[in-house]
Amino acid sequence: MAAIIQQKNSFPGNILHDSSKASYTFARAITPVSELNELLNRMSETVSSLLDFKGCVIRLKEVPKGWIISSYNIPYGLLKILSGRLGRHISDIVFEQKTPLVVNNTSTINNELKVLSLYVKSFASVPLIKGENVIGTIELYNRQSSVSPDISSFTSAEIITLEGLALLASMAIDKAYACNEARRGNEKLSRLLFINSAVRGTLKLERLLRLVLSSITVNDDLGFNRAVLFLFDSEKRVLKGRMGVTPGDLSKTGSFEQVLARDYNNIPNMTNNNKRVLLNCDSRFNKISCNIEIPVDYNCYITRAVKEKLSFNVKDARQDSNVSPIILNNFNTDAYAIVPVIARDKTIGVLWVDNVYSKREITDDDIEFLSGFANEVASTIENARLFEKVCHAENELENIFESISDMIYITDMEFKIVRANKSVSEIVGKHIDEITGRRCFEVFHNTGSPCEHCLHTKTISSKKSQISEVKGFFHENEETWLLSNSPMFDPFGNITGSVHIVRNISEISKLREQLIMSEKLASLGEMAAGVAHAIRNPLVSVGGFARRLEKDLEPPLNDYANIIVKEVARLEGILKETIGFVRNNSDTSGEKVEINTLLASAVELMENVFDSNISIERNICETPLYITGNSGRLKEAFINLIQNAGQAIESSGKIIVKTMRKEDKAIIEITDQGAGISEKEMRHIFDPFFTTKPNGSGIGLAMTHRIINEHNGIIDVNSEPGSGANFVLTLPLASTDDDNGEGI
């Protein structure tokens, strides 16, 4: 303002008397300024200085009535009055009459304006006119003069000068509006370009949506007060709130301008500073937004935006019958706008905005900007939704992969383990990092090269899936495993490795063996029934006549008859065992049997049968072991095992009988010092009629196996040729047995 003051002082006399020079000085002061707020401030100060007034107020009609857009040198008390009902009354008079309102002496006022006399001696309010319309007012207060302090009245020439300055001010304001609109247009375009670049930089849906909504609520000039994105759920056929953003609770944070000044950064700065692209989001508003679901079959603006692909600018939400009560009740808004979000010619959701705090009217330009914005981000949102679904499916597959109890691992062409699930780590007993990167035969077989029948090798060569059942898949492991191996291909059809699935089927293998045994026994039962009827009666006759001949014949013929009698008796014994075995006598009686006592009686019986060169060592648990079963059948099983152990000892040796408790099971071990059992014989020892003894029937062990199974038990055999055999029986203890100790 130094130049203005200098020019004012260079004019002879009062510049008020020289309208052209005043207009020239005023124009020079305001012409360089295009920003509206700065322009209005410059105007109020310059016109006060040029026209010798202590203070000035400028109002614009587009701003809500009573708002003073700019003021200069107005005391607080007067400014408060002018901002209230009295100030609005002055502006209303000027807006309506489109002529200046001049008061030379406020003490003479007799109406409601008389209160001004407390602060003001004189004032003038001049309309700012553009064409035929009043766009605002310039109000000058307390005229002063360098010539005479008492001058407070206006001449008609002075009013004309003031109107001329107001005309220049109107043109400058109109120019500032045009510049402001151009700037807003450029900012909108820049924002769209930036948003387009920014949103394409992420596929994380949550971050993307936050960035999108933050972009349209980021400042007062281009942004909205609140924004909500609704996404269309095609399966449920509902619009569901996905995210809501708002500046926060203004009742706690102050005016809207204060919230903007304090909480908002421009988008580029937030990105450049590597901040999360977030506003001061009101979590309550976000929760309200996310809990909203609107069926698309319901007829309202928001569903019509989806079905008709149209935008809607709702001016009076409380009176419009097409407004959804859900929107009205949850958002408590008077006006809002909705634009569809369309990707690949398909509506994927809607964008809802309002200006609940600033009360700024949503214009057609705003709708156009919002539609352009929605078009820019629609495909990116859809891509992010698809990416989220892919990530969700990937996480599900990952969880499935890790939770499967079977071992699953992937090997490349060089046998290296690329990926393995949790079960591999648990079963092998090594951390997953110790497994990946190593060759599979090193991890599982403890060898330096693939085994002879490696499924991976077969899969790579044949490019087909392979299945095999092996015993002892691991080093020093005798369990049965089912191996499945499938090839993996790249997008060009080249094989890159194979997927291995390894399942422990030891229990299944045992069940299968039991099923085979049952089928054999069923066949044997049919055969035994026929054999019994076919040979029992003739055998009785042969035996009877042989005994008579033995009595009547003289030596050596009676010796021959004696041989016949013995062999017939042996055949009758075999027949009896066979018939007893094939009978389905699975009655376990349900009696409570004490294992230690029952086994001791079987041992005493067999001690009287064995020669002195065979001894039986007892290692019986002191704790009673009660099970539910048939004592007679169990004793028969014990006798068969002890007898079998004695027969395995060729000259002299010892049989060890041992019992113990392990958790809720009774363990019985019978160990001999015989010749042992070969691997080939081990596969068949429980088969009916399989025997390695010259006079054996092959029924004893088969019968024992059946009895133990009838009592829900397990029988295992450990043996090597030359090292004897160890039979281990595992039987479930009775539920009434409360003794939890473990002893030997």
XYZ file of C-alpha atoms in Angstrom:
744
model
C 0.000 0.000 0.000
C 3.058 2.278 0.085
C 2.623 3.152 -3.610
C -1.042 3.968 -3.065
C -0.342 6.272 -0.150
C 2.407 7.950 -2.112
C 0.081 8.551 -5.046
C -2.648 9.793 -2.753
C -0.252 12.319 -1.242
C 0.927 13.432 -4.701
C -2.556 14.586 -5.663
C -3.364 18.140 -4.688
C -6.363 18.405 -2.405
C -8.644 15.559 -1.366
C -8.550 12.656 -3.753
C -12.247 12.161 -3.189
C -12.847 15.143 -5.489
C -10.981 13.500 -8.303
C -13.001 10.433 -9.304
C -10.791 9.392 -12.188
C -7.618 9.511 -10.147
C -9.288 7.533 -7.339
C -10.450 4.922 -9.837
C -6.945 4.768 -11.320
C -5.312 4.283 -7.939
C -7.902 1.680 -6.900
C -7.474 -0.213 -10.182
C -3.671 -0.254 -9.856
C -3.980 -1.679 -6.350
C -6.363 -4.533 -7.188
C -5.509 -5.468 -10.800
C -2.433 -7.625 -10.041
C -4.406 -9.779 -7.576
C -6.427 -12.766 -8.866
C -6.901 -14.833 -5.713
C -10.350 -13.966 -4.351
C -9.658 -13.674 -0.617
C -6.490 -11.646 -1.152
C -8.355 -9.429 -3.633
C -11.184 -8.689 -1.191
C -8.749 -7.855 1.585
C -6.856 -5.533 -0.753
C -10.114 -3.864 -1.795
C -11.346 -3.200 1.752
C -8.036 -1.670 2.808
C -7.555 0.388 -0.374
C -11.060 1.821 -0.551
C -10.903 2.790 3.141
C -7.631 4.632 2.558
C -8.730 6.326 -0.663
C -12.097 7.521 0.630
C -11.039 8.483 4.150
C -13.006 5.872 6.117
C -11.809 4.188 9.269
C -13.161 0.733 8.320
C -14.690 -1.326 5.548
C -16.720 -4.548 5.197
C -17.282 -6.532 1.994
C -20.073 -9.098 1.662
C -20.724 -11.499 -1.231
C -24.242 -12.647 -1.975
C -23.300 -16.250 -2.813
C -21.927 -16.683 0.712
C -24.698 -17.384 3.260
C -26.276 -14.104 4.458
C -24.592 -12.558 7.450
C -21.141 -13.877 6.500
C -18.594 -11.115 6.110
C -16.113 -12.319 3.546
C -13.581 -9.512 4.199
C -13.181 -6.617 6.656
C -10.652 -3.884 7.414
C -10.087 -2.009 10.681
C -13.507 -2.877 12.176
C -13.614 -3.088 16.020
C -14.709 -6.460 17.418
C -17.948 -5.110 18.939
C -19.017 -3.509 15.664
C -17.944 -6.561 13.654
C -20.115 -8.747 15.866
C -23.149 -6.488 15.243
C -22.512 -6.352 11.494
C -22.192 -10.171 11.374
C -25.605 -10.559 13.005
C -29.193 -9.767 12.114
C -28.569 -5.999 11.850
C -25.792 -6.442 9.306
C -27.986 -8.805 7.272
C -30.742 -6.189 7.342
C -28.422 -3.530 5.839
C -27.274 -5.886 3.071
C -30.849 -7.007 2.356
C -31.881 -3.356 1.764
C -29.054 -2.804 -0.692
C -29.554 -6.212 -2.410
C -33.239 -5.423 -2.902
C -33.041 -1.754 -3.966
C -29.745 -2.051 -5.912
C -28.872 1.496 -4.777
C -26.442 2.860 -2.190
C -27.568 3.195 1.415
C -25.957 6.291 2.999
C -26.310 7.526 6.600
C -24.456 10.796 7.317
C -25.398 10.959 11.001
C -26.396 7.768 12.843
C -27.678 9.734 15.848
C -30.689 10.817 13.777
C -31.754 7.213 13.044
C -35.015 6.228 14.750
C -35.360 2.617 13.508
C -33.549 -0.584 14.443
C -30.326 0.714 12.895
C -30.011 3.220 15.757
C -27.764 0.793 17.654
C -25.062 1.645 15.133
C -24.741 5.090 16.729
C -22.880 3.457 19.599
C -19.987 2.663 17.249
C -20.538 4.622 14.037
C -21.121 8.297 13.152
C -21.677 7.661 9.454
C -21.706 4.798 6.993
C -22.376 4.005 3.357
C -23.283 0.622 1.772
C -22.847 0.413 -2.021
C -23.991 -2.530 -4.159
C -21.494 -4.530 -6.206
C -23.331 -4.958 -9.496
C -22.548 -7.355 -12.330
C -24.892 -6.740 -15.245
C -28.368 -6.648 -13.748
C -27.490 -8.618 -10.609
C -26.166 -7.540 -7.237
C -23.279 -9.843 -6.248
C -22.385 -8.150 -2.958
C -21.841 -4.913 -1.056
C -19.022 -2.614 0.044
C -19.811 -1.039 3.403
C -17.756 1.941 4.685
C -17.909 3.131 8.318
C -16.882 6.347 10.165
C -15.969 8.887 7.562
C -12.884 10.946 8.436
C -11.105 13.839 6.686
C -7.616 15.237 6.668
C -9.113 18.649 5.918
C -11.638 18.770 8.762
C -12.334 16.188 11.478
C -15.955 17.217 11.511
C -16.689 16.300 7.899
C -18.906 13.176 7.954
C -21.494 13.786 5.270
C -21.352 12.720 1.641
C -21.934 14.775 -1.482
C -23.579 13.329 -4.553
C -20.243 13.524 -6.369
C -18.633 11.456 -3.660
C -21.387 8.834 -3.898
C -20.805 8.648 -7.650
C -17.092 8.129 -7.012
C -17.882 5.370 -4.537
C -20.223 3.679 -7.052
C -17.473 3.884 -9.667
C -15.047 2.104 -7.338
C -17.744 -0.480 -6.606
C -18.093 -1.095 -10.347
C -14.338 -1.647 -10.657
C -14.518 -3.939 -7.645
C -17.374 -5.952 -9.254
C -15.339 -6.485 -12.417
C -12.275 -7.499 -10.420
C -14.356 -9.944 -8.350
C -15.874 -11.401 -11.517
C -12.367 -11.821 -12.924
C -11.243 -13.492 -9.673
C -14.213 -15.865 -9.879
C -13.210 -16.786 -13.418
C -9.604 -17.345 -12.372
C -10.787 -19.347 -9.395
C -12.972 -21.544 -11.605
C -10.073 -22.054 -13.993
C -7.814 -22.914 -11.086
C -10.391 -25.348 -9.710
C -10.706 -26.922 -13.127
C -6.936 -27.328 -13.337
C -6.805 -28.702 -9.825
C -9.580 -31.168 -10.629
C -7.716 -32.297 -13.719
C -4.441 -32.529 -11.796
C -6.190 -34.449 -9.058
C -7.710 -36.889 -11.509
C -4.310 -37.424 -13.116
C -2.641 -37.896 -9.767
C -5.387 -40.193 -8.457
C -5.210 -42.225 -11.643
C -1.478 -42.662 -11.077
C -1.736 -43.259 -7.326
C -4.539 -45.826 -7.342
C -2.775 -47.877 -9.972
C 0.138 -48.201 -7.603
C -1.651 -50.534 -5.183
C -3.798 -53.651 -5.362
C -4.593 -53.757 -1.661
C -8.314 -53.057 -1.570
C -8.383 -51.468 1.882
C -5.598 -49.018 1.078
C -7.023 -48.309 -2.365
C -10.491 -47.482 -1.041
C -9.007 -45.250 1.634
C -6.988 -43.431 -1.016
C -10.029 -43.057 -3.281
C -12.301 -41.659 -0.570
C -9.575 -39.464 0.876
C -8.997 -37.980 -2.560
C -12.521 -36.592 -2.816
C -12.720 -35.315 0.776
C -9.265 -33.796 0.994
C -9.999 -30.048 0.963
C -12.752 -27.454 1.018
C -12.204 -26.286 -2.539
C -12.704 -29.506 -4.460
C -13.608 -32.008 -1.783
C -16.796 -33.151 -0.107
C -17.401 -33.386 3.630
C -18.244 -37.097 3.701
C -17.862 -39.933 1.231
C -19.046 -43.553 1.322
C -18.359 -46.329 -1.144
C -21.053 -48.983 -1.530
C -20.110 -52.165 -3.386
C -22.630 -54.418 -5.102
C -22.823 -58.010 -3.834
C -24.212 -59.934 -6.799
C -24.828 -63.108 -4.770
C -26.905 -61.435 -2.043
C -28.136 -58.741 -4.471
C -27.470 -55.978 -1.981
C -25.475 -52.767 -1.891
C -23.185 -53.025 1.111
C -21.253 -50.155 2.645
C -17.554 -50.908 2.250
C -15.930 -47.793 3.706
C -16.869 -44.307 4.895
C -14.613 -41.263 5.348
C -15.395 -37.965 7.092
C -13.282 -35.128 8.582
C -14.444 -36.079 12.080
C -16.748 -34.739 14.744
C -16.846 -30.947 14.269
C -18.507 -30.400 17.602
C -15.258 -31.473 19.220
C -12.761 -30.072 16.746
C -14.171 -26.646 15.909
C -15.266 -25.129 12.633
C -15.033 -26.847 9.302
C -12.259 -24.481 8.220
C -10.274 -25.356 11.365
C -10.660 -29.057 10.690
C -9.452 -28.562 7.143
C -6.507 -26.430 8.207
C -5.467 -28.843 10.932
C -6.159 -32.296 9.522
C -5.827 -32.097 5.752
C -2.669 -32.490 3.740
C -2.689 -32.488 -0.016
C -2.481 -35.915 -1.609
C 0.945 -35.577 -3.272
C 2.565 -34.552 0.021
C 1.003 -37.509 1.820
C 2.321 -39.868 -0.825
C 5.744 -38.256 -1.087
C 6.124 -38.419 2.678
C 5.255 -42.116 2.491
C 2.323 -41.600 4.853
C -0.713 -43.769 4.912
C -3.241 -42.090 2.679
C -5.801 -41.550 5.385
C -7.917 -38.709 6.609
C -8.817 -38.126 10.196
C -11.482 -40.770 9.710
C -14.389 -40.801 12.133
C -14.447 -44.487 13.036
C -18.047 -44.254 14.149
C -19.076 -42.976 10.728
C -17.057 -45.731 9.082
C -18.744 -48.377 11.247
C -22.176 -46.944 10.439
C -21.313 -47.005 6.728
C -20.044 -50.583 6.783
C -23.186 -51.826 8.561
C -25.535 -50.559 5.848
C -27.060 -53.041 3.395
C -29.670 -51.990 0.844
C -31.388 -54.600 -1.374
C -31.127 -53.570 -5.018
C -34.774 -54.561 -5.534
C -35.741 -51.654 -3.244
C -36.639 -48.591 -5.324
C -34.620 -45.527 -4.294
C -31.944 -43.271 -5.750
C -29.014 -45.391 -4.597
C -30.390 -48.612 -6.147
C -31.466 -46.794 -9.305
C -27.867 -45.623 -9.696
C -26.864 -49.292 -9.868
C -29.645 -50.480 -12.162
C -29.896 -47.430 -14.445
C -26.216 -46.378 -14.318
C -27.282 -42.781 -13.599
C -26.026 -40.072 -11.231
C -28.398 -38.272 -8.854
C -28.049 -34.910 -7.104
C -30.551 -34.924 -4.240
C -31.295 -31.336 -3.194
C -33.862 -31.978 -0.425
C -33.367 -35.421 1.046
C -35.964 -35.001 3.788
C -38.821 -34.220 1.413
C -37.893 -36.476 -1.533
C -39.862 -39.738 -1.570
C -37.143 -41.489 -3.607
C -34.638 -41.143 -0.771
C -34.012 -44.377 1.121
C -34.925 -44.101 4.833
C -31.810 -46.164 5.523
C -29.622 -43.395 4.095
C -31.590 -40.640 5.809
C -31.633 -42.276 9.240
C -27.990 -43.354 9.257
C -26.391 -40.268 7.703
C -28.823 -37.546 8.877
C -28.228 -35.493 5.746
C -30.238 -32.786 3.974
C -28.662 -33.138 0.530
C -26.307 -35.565 -1.158
C -25.127 -36.904 -4.496
C -24.721 -40.423 -5.872
C -22.726 -41.571 -8.895
C -22.420 -45.164 -10.155
C -19.025 -46.868 -10.223
C -18.903 -48.712 -13.539
C -16.162 -51.126 -14.619
C -16.266 -53.027 -17.921
C -19.828 -51.818 -18.518
C -20.914 -53.351 -15.226
C -21.962 -51.392 -12.144
C -19.819 -52.598 -9.252
C -21.028 -50.017 -6.719
C -21.943 -46.401 -6.032
C -20.122 -43.401 -4.586
C -22.150 -41.356 -2.077
C -21.065 -37.844 -0.975
C -22.495 -34.885 0.914
C -21.496 -31.519 2.450
C -23.157 -31.920 5.820
C -20.679 -29.609 7.583
C -19.895 -26.828 5.112
C -23.467 -26.752 3.706
C -21.925 -26.018 0.307
C -24.365 -26.848 -2.475
C -23.359 -29.756 -4.699
C -23.330 -28.409 -8.250
C -23.548 -30.027 -11.661
C -19.813 -29.391 -12.010
C -19.266 -31.370 -8.810
C -21.317 -34.267 -10.203
C -19.353 -34.134 -13.448
C -16.068 -34.210 -11.538
C -17.292 -37.033 -9.308
C -18.449 -39.079 -12.319
C -15.109 -38.605 -14.034
C -13.374 -39.583 -10.826
C -15.531 -42.720 -10.456
C -14.795 -43.722 -14.052
C -11.072 -43.355 -13.424
C -10.987 -45.544 -10.329
C -13.703 -48.103 -11.193
C -11.508 -50.583 -13.042
C -8.799 -50.277 -10.381
C -11.316 -51.013 -7.612
C -12.624 -54.022 -9.522
C -9.068 -55.275 -10.056
C -8.358 -54.813 -6.354
C -11.547 -56.729 -5.462
C -10.474 -59.570 -7.742
C -6.974 -59.438 -6.260
C -8.492 -59.602 -2.758
C -10.501 -62.666 -3.778
C -7.360 -64.265 -5.218
C -5.459 -63.505 -2.006
C -8.328 -64.913 0.048
C -8.367 -68.083 -2.062
C -4.586 -68.279 -1.794
C -4.773 -67.989 1.993
C -7.428 -70.700 2.093
C -5.266 -72.974 -0.031
C -2.283 -72.159 2.175
C -4.285 -73.045 5.295
C -5.484 -76.260 3.672
C -1.931 -77.075 2.561
C -0.589 -76.564 6.069
C -3.443 -78.299 7.902
C -3.481 -81.555 5.893
C -2.176 -84.383 8.046
C -0.578 -86.101 5.049
C 2.930 -85.061 4.106
C 2.900 -82.845 1.018
C 6.037 -81.518 -0.590
C 7.155 -80.272 -4.005
C 10.454 -81.182 -5.652
C 12.111 -79.669 -8.695
C 13.861 -81.491 -11.513
C 16.984 -81.854 -9.368
C 15.143 -83.635 -6.517
C 15.387 -80.497 -4.345
C 12.458 -79.841 -2.009
C 10.983 -76.487 -3.021
C 7.998 -76.444 -0.666
C 6.792 -78.643 2.189
C 3.828 -78.499 4.534
C 3.737 -78.539 8.317
C 3.224 -82.313 8.506
C 6.570 -82.936 6.777
C 8.320 -80.846 9.412
C 6.510 -82.596 12.284
C 7.019 -86.147 11.008
C 10.648 -85.650 9.950
C 11.365 -83.746 13.168
C 13.142 -80.826 11.504
C 12.272 -77.170 10.953
C 10.882 -76.409 7.520
C 13.949 -74.273 6.717
C 16.160 -77.319 7.282
C 14.087 -79.318 4.779
C 13.583 -76.918 1.867
C 16.503 -76.716 -0.501
C 17.723 -80.230 0.310
C 17.277 -83.278 -1.903
C 14.347 -85.480 -0.975
C 16.383 -88.722 -0.769
C 18.743 -87.057 1.736
C 15.854 -85.931 3.963
C 13.697 -89.068 3.893
C 16.022 -91.975 3.056
C 19.359 -90.715 4.428
C 21.060 -91.707 1.173
C 23.216 -89.917 -1.347
C 21.219 -90.933 -4.404
C 17.605 -91.726 -5.376
C 16.300 -95.193 -4.555
C 15.851 -97.769 -7.286
C 12.063 -97.401 -7.499
C 11.876 -93.606 -7.015
C 8.451 -92.297 -8.010
C 9.830 -88.848 -8.789
C 12.118 -90.329 -11.435
C 9.229 -92.289 -12.956
C 6.975 -89.212 -12.963
C 9.588 -87.009 -14.648
C 10.283 -89.600 -17.339
C 6.650 -90.559 -18.003
C 5.030 -87.156 -17.260
C 2.233 -89.129 -15.614
C 1.102 -89.583 -12.035
C 2.488 -92.514 -10.057
C 1.114 -94.323 -6.982
C 2.947 -96.857 -4.875
C 2.729 -98.513 -1.457
C 6.001 -99.010 0.387
C 7.106 -100.275 3.736
C 9.768 -98.202 5.437
C 9.561 -94.938 3.471
C 11.800 -93.332 6.072
C 15.248 -94.444 7.019
C 14.977 -97.129 9.752
C 11.178 -97.056 9.644
C 9.025 -100.131 9.055
C 5.591 -98.504 8.791
C 3.533 -98.747 5.623
C 3.172 -95.601 3.482
C 1.115 -94.742 0.416
C 3.023 -92.535 -2.028
C 1.345 -90.433 -4.703
C 3.376 -88.405 -7.162
C 2.036 -86.006 -9.826
C 3.925 -83.913 -12.402
C 3.937 -80.075 -12.386
C 4.008 -78.077 -15.616
C 4.748 -74.449 -16.478
C 2.393 -72.399 -18.731
C 4.261 -73.705 -21.794
C 3.726 -77.367 -20.949
C 7.274 -78.015 -19.738
C 7.578 -80.229 -16.665
C 9.127 -78.367 -13.725
C 8.961 -80.943 -10.945
C 6.458 -83.049 -9.063
C 4.082 -82.935 -6.113
C 4.432 -85.679 -3.506
C 1.669 -86.801 -1.140
C 2.764 -89.327 1.488
C 0.248 -90.951 3.818
C 0.863 -93.334 6.690
C -1.440 -96.312 6.026
C -0.051 -98.678 8.639
C -3.416 -98.909 10.410
C -5.238 -99.280 7.104
C -2.762 -101.982 6.102
C -3.461 -103.867 9.323
C -7.203 -103.543 8.778
C -6.747 -104.794 5.261
C -4.784 -107.784 6.536
C -7.535 -108.453 9.035
C -10.095 -108.299 6.260
C -8.064 -110.755 4.192
C -7.811 -112.979 7.244
C -11.563 -112.801 7.750
C -12.151 -113.758 4.138
C -9.765 -116.680 4.511
C -11.527 -117.783 7.675
C -14.890 -117.553 5.975
C -13.648 -119.783 3.178
C -12.052 -122.093 5.716
C -15.326 -122.326 7.639
C -17.188 -123.517 4.593
C -14.464 -126.033 3.830
C -14.207 -127.220 7.437
C -17.929 -127.859 7.648
C -17.716 -130.079 4.579
C -14.588 -131.838 5.778
C -16.038 -132.480 9.211
C -19.101 -134.209 7.797
C -17.054 -136.070 5.220
C -14.345 -137.601 7.417
C -15.581 -137.565 11.018
C -17.767 -140.692 10.845
C -15.318 -142.761 8.734
C -12.499 -141.688 11.028
C -14.441 -142.834 14.087
C -15.015 -146.189 12.422
C -11.363 -146.589 11.480
C -10.279 -145.717 15.010
C -12.750 -148.103 16.602
C -11.786 -151.067 14.449
C -8.080 -150.307 14.858
C -8.412 -150.433 18.670
C -10.254 -153.804 18.429
C -7.622 -155.218 16.105
C -4.893 -153.972 18.464
C -6.387 -156.159 21.207
C -6.958 -159.255 19.063
C -3.795 -159.374 16.987
C -0.496 -160.828 18.016
C 2.819 -159.034 17.604
C 4.003 -157.598 15.347
C 0.571 -157.007 13.784
C -0.839 -155.367 16.917
C 1.983 -152.783 16.694
C 0.715 -151.790 13.280
C -2.782 -151.474 14.671
C -1.397 -149.269 17.481
C 0.141 -146.917 14.908
C -3.241 -146.649 13.196
C -4.902 -145.823 16.540
C -2.370 -143.038 17.297
C -2.622 -141.471 13.865
C -6.399 -141.554 13.974
C -6.256 -139.819 17.357
C -3.942 -137.160 15.872
C -6.308 -136.666 12.966
C -9.231 -136.327 15.371
C -7.275 -133.658 17.310
C -6.558 -131.718 14.128
C -10.195 -132.011 13.135
C -11.285 -130.782 16.556
C -8.913 -127.777 16.386
C -10.075 -126.961 12.894
C -13.751 -127.058 13.792
C -13.110 -125.018 16.953
C -11.179 -122.411 14.988
C -13.720 -121.857 12.248
C -16.619 -121.575 14.680
C -17.512 -117.878 15.120
C -17.142 -117.971 18.874
C -16.554 -114.288 19.526
C -18.347 -114.184 22.881
C -16.121 -112.284 25.316
C -18.683 -112.875 28.127
C -18.229 -109.346 29.518
C -16.618 -110.653 32.723
C -13.907 -108.744 34.560
C -10.637 -110.611 34.088
C -7.399 -109.975 36.000
C -4.611 -110.518 33.456
C -1.752 -111.219 35.890
C -3.646 -114.021 37.655
C -4.889 -115.560 34.387
C -1.409 -115.518 32.836
C 0.135 -117.048 35.981
C -2.263 -120.012 35.778
C -1.364 -120.559 32.093
C 2.355 -120.454 32.993
C 1.899 -123.036 35.804
C 0.049 -125.347 33.424
C 2.777 -125.178 30.768
C 5.599 -125.588 33.310
C 4.223 -129.068 34.001
C 4.207 -129.814 30.268
C 7.708 -128.616 29.346
C 10.831 -130.622 29.955
C 13.304 -129.424 32.541
C 15.563 -127.931 29.867
C 12.995 -125.141 29.267
C 12.397 -122.586 32.037
C 9.849 -119.806 32.308
C 10.869 -116.500 33.875
C 8.045 -114.367 35.273
C 8.220 -110.560 35.281
C 4.693 -109.704 36.359
C 3.436 -106.196 37.101
C 2.555 -105.691 40.768
C -0.466 -103.572 39.839
C -3.557 -105.648 38.985
C -4.537 -105.344 35.321
C -8.287 -105.755 34.788
C -9.868 -106.109 31.376
C -13.349 -107.048 30.206
C -13.420 -110.358 28.325
C -13.663 -114.124 28.270
C -11.146 -115.665 30.660
C -11.315 -119.102 28.965
C -10.589 -117.696 25.497
C -7.775 -115.474 26.797
C -6.179 -118.347 28.687
C -6.289 -120.419 25.484
C -4.445 -117.593 23.675
C -1.772 -117.382 26.409
C -1.273 -121.176 26.379
C -0.927 -121.169 22.575
C 1.773 -118.483 22.721
C 3.712 -120.131 25.569
C 3.446 -123.509 23.865
C 4.613 -121.997 20.590
C 7.582 -120.393 22.395
C 8.538 -123.748 23.949
C 8.338 -125.493 20.579
C 10.641 -122.826 19.064
C 13.427 -123.720 21.555
C 15.318 -126.626 20.024
C 17.379 -127.944 22.979
C 17.311 -125.703 26.035
C 16.414 -122.117 26.734
C 14.257 -119.674 28.589
C 10.828 -118.138 28.043
C 10.236 -114.671 29.556
C 6.677 -113.694 30.447
C 6.197 -109.998 31.238
C 3.224 -107.710 31.972
C 2.976 -103.925 32.406
C 0.540 -101.072 32.252
C 0.903 -98.259 29.710
C -1.712 -95.522 30.037
C -5.090 -97.292 29.609
C -3.640 -100.465 28.076
C -2.409 -103.784 29.474
C 0.793 -105.011 27.808
C 1.714 -108.743 27.789
C 5.046 -109.823 26.317
C 6.098 -113.449 25.724
C 9.699 -113.795 24.555
C 11.561 -116.983 23.658
C 15.186 -117.869 22.905
C 14.369 -119.951 19.883
C 15.566 -119.839 16.288
C 13.534 -116.735 15.420
C 11.255 -116.052 12.447
C 12.361 -115.014 8.976
C 10.870 -112.006 7.188
C 9.135 -114.288 4.684
C 7.564 -116.427 7.432
C 6.556 -113.306 9.400
C 4.006 -112.384 6.719
C 2.104 -115.660 7.180
C 2.456 -116.705 10.841
C -1.173 -115.798 11.586
C -2.521 -117.498 8.465
C -4.584 -120.628 9.211
C -2.728 -123.901 8.610
C 0.597 -122.143 8.072
C 3.268 -123.930 10.109
C 6.990 -124.651 10.005
C 6.773 -127.517 12.499
C 6.741 -131.125 11.215
C 3.719 -132.031 13.374
C 2.104 -128.583 13.634
C -1.457 -127.866 12.560
C -1.014 -124.110 11.859
C -4.092 -123.336 13.944
C -2.589 -122.103 17.263
C -1.338 -118.652 16.244
C -4.302 -118.056 13.954
C -6.617 -118.858 16.888
C -4.604 -116.552 19.202
C -4.795 -113.727 16.682
C -8.576 -114.099 16.482
C -9.008 -114.149 20.279
C -6.961 -110.968 20.760
C -8.941 -109.212 18.018
C -12.192 -110.312 19.693
C -11.035 -108.431 22.796
C -10.229 -105.256 20.793
C -6.544 -105.898 21.242
C -3.451 -105.897 19.050
C -0.799 -108.559 18.645
C 2.644 -107.592 17.319
C 5.662 -109.758 16.615
C 9.326 -108.733 16.687
C 11.814 -111.301 15.538
C 14.957 -111.907 13.560
C 16.431 -115.275 12.567
C 18.684 -116.576 15.356
C 17.457 -114.037 17.933
C 14.225 -115.585 19.155
C 10.762 -114.045 18.920
C 8.918 -111.440 20.971
C 5.089 -111.471 20.945
C 3.489 -108.287 22.339
C -0.214 -108.257 23.221
C -1.969 -104.928 23.849
C -5.421 -105.099 25.483
C -7.649 -102.198 26.628
C -8.115 -101.992 30.391
C -11.598 -102.057 31.882
C -13.069 -98.561 32.390
C -13.638 -99.239 36.104
C -9.904 -99.646 36.701
C -8.844 -96.429 38.408
C -5.201 -97.267 38.983
C -3.133 -94.944 36.807
C 0.302 -96.215 37.790
C 2.778 -97.793 35.431
C 4.887 -100.705 36.596
C 6.907 -103.675 35.457
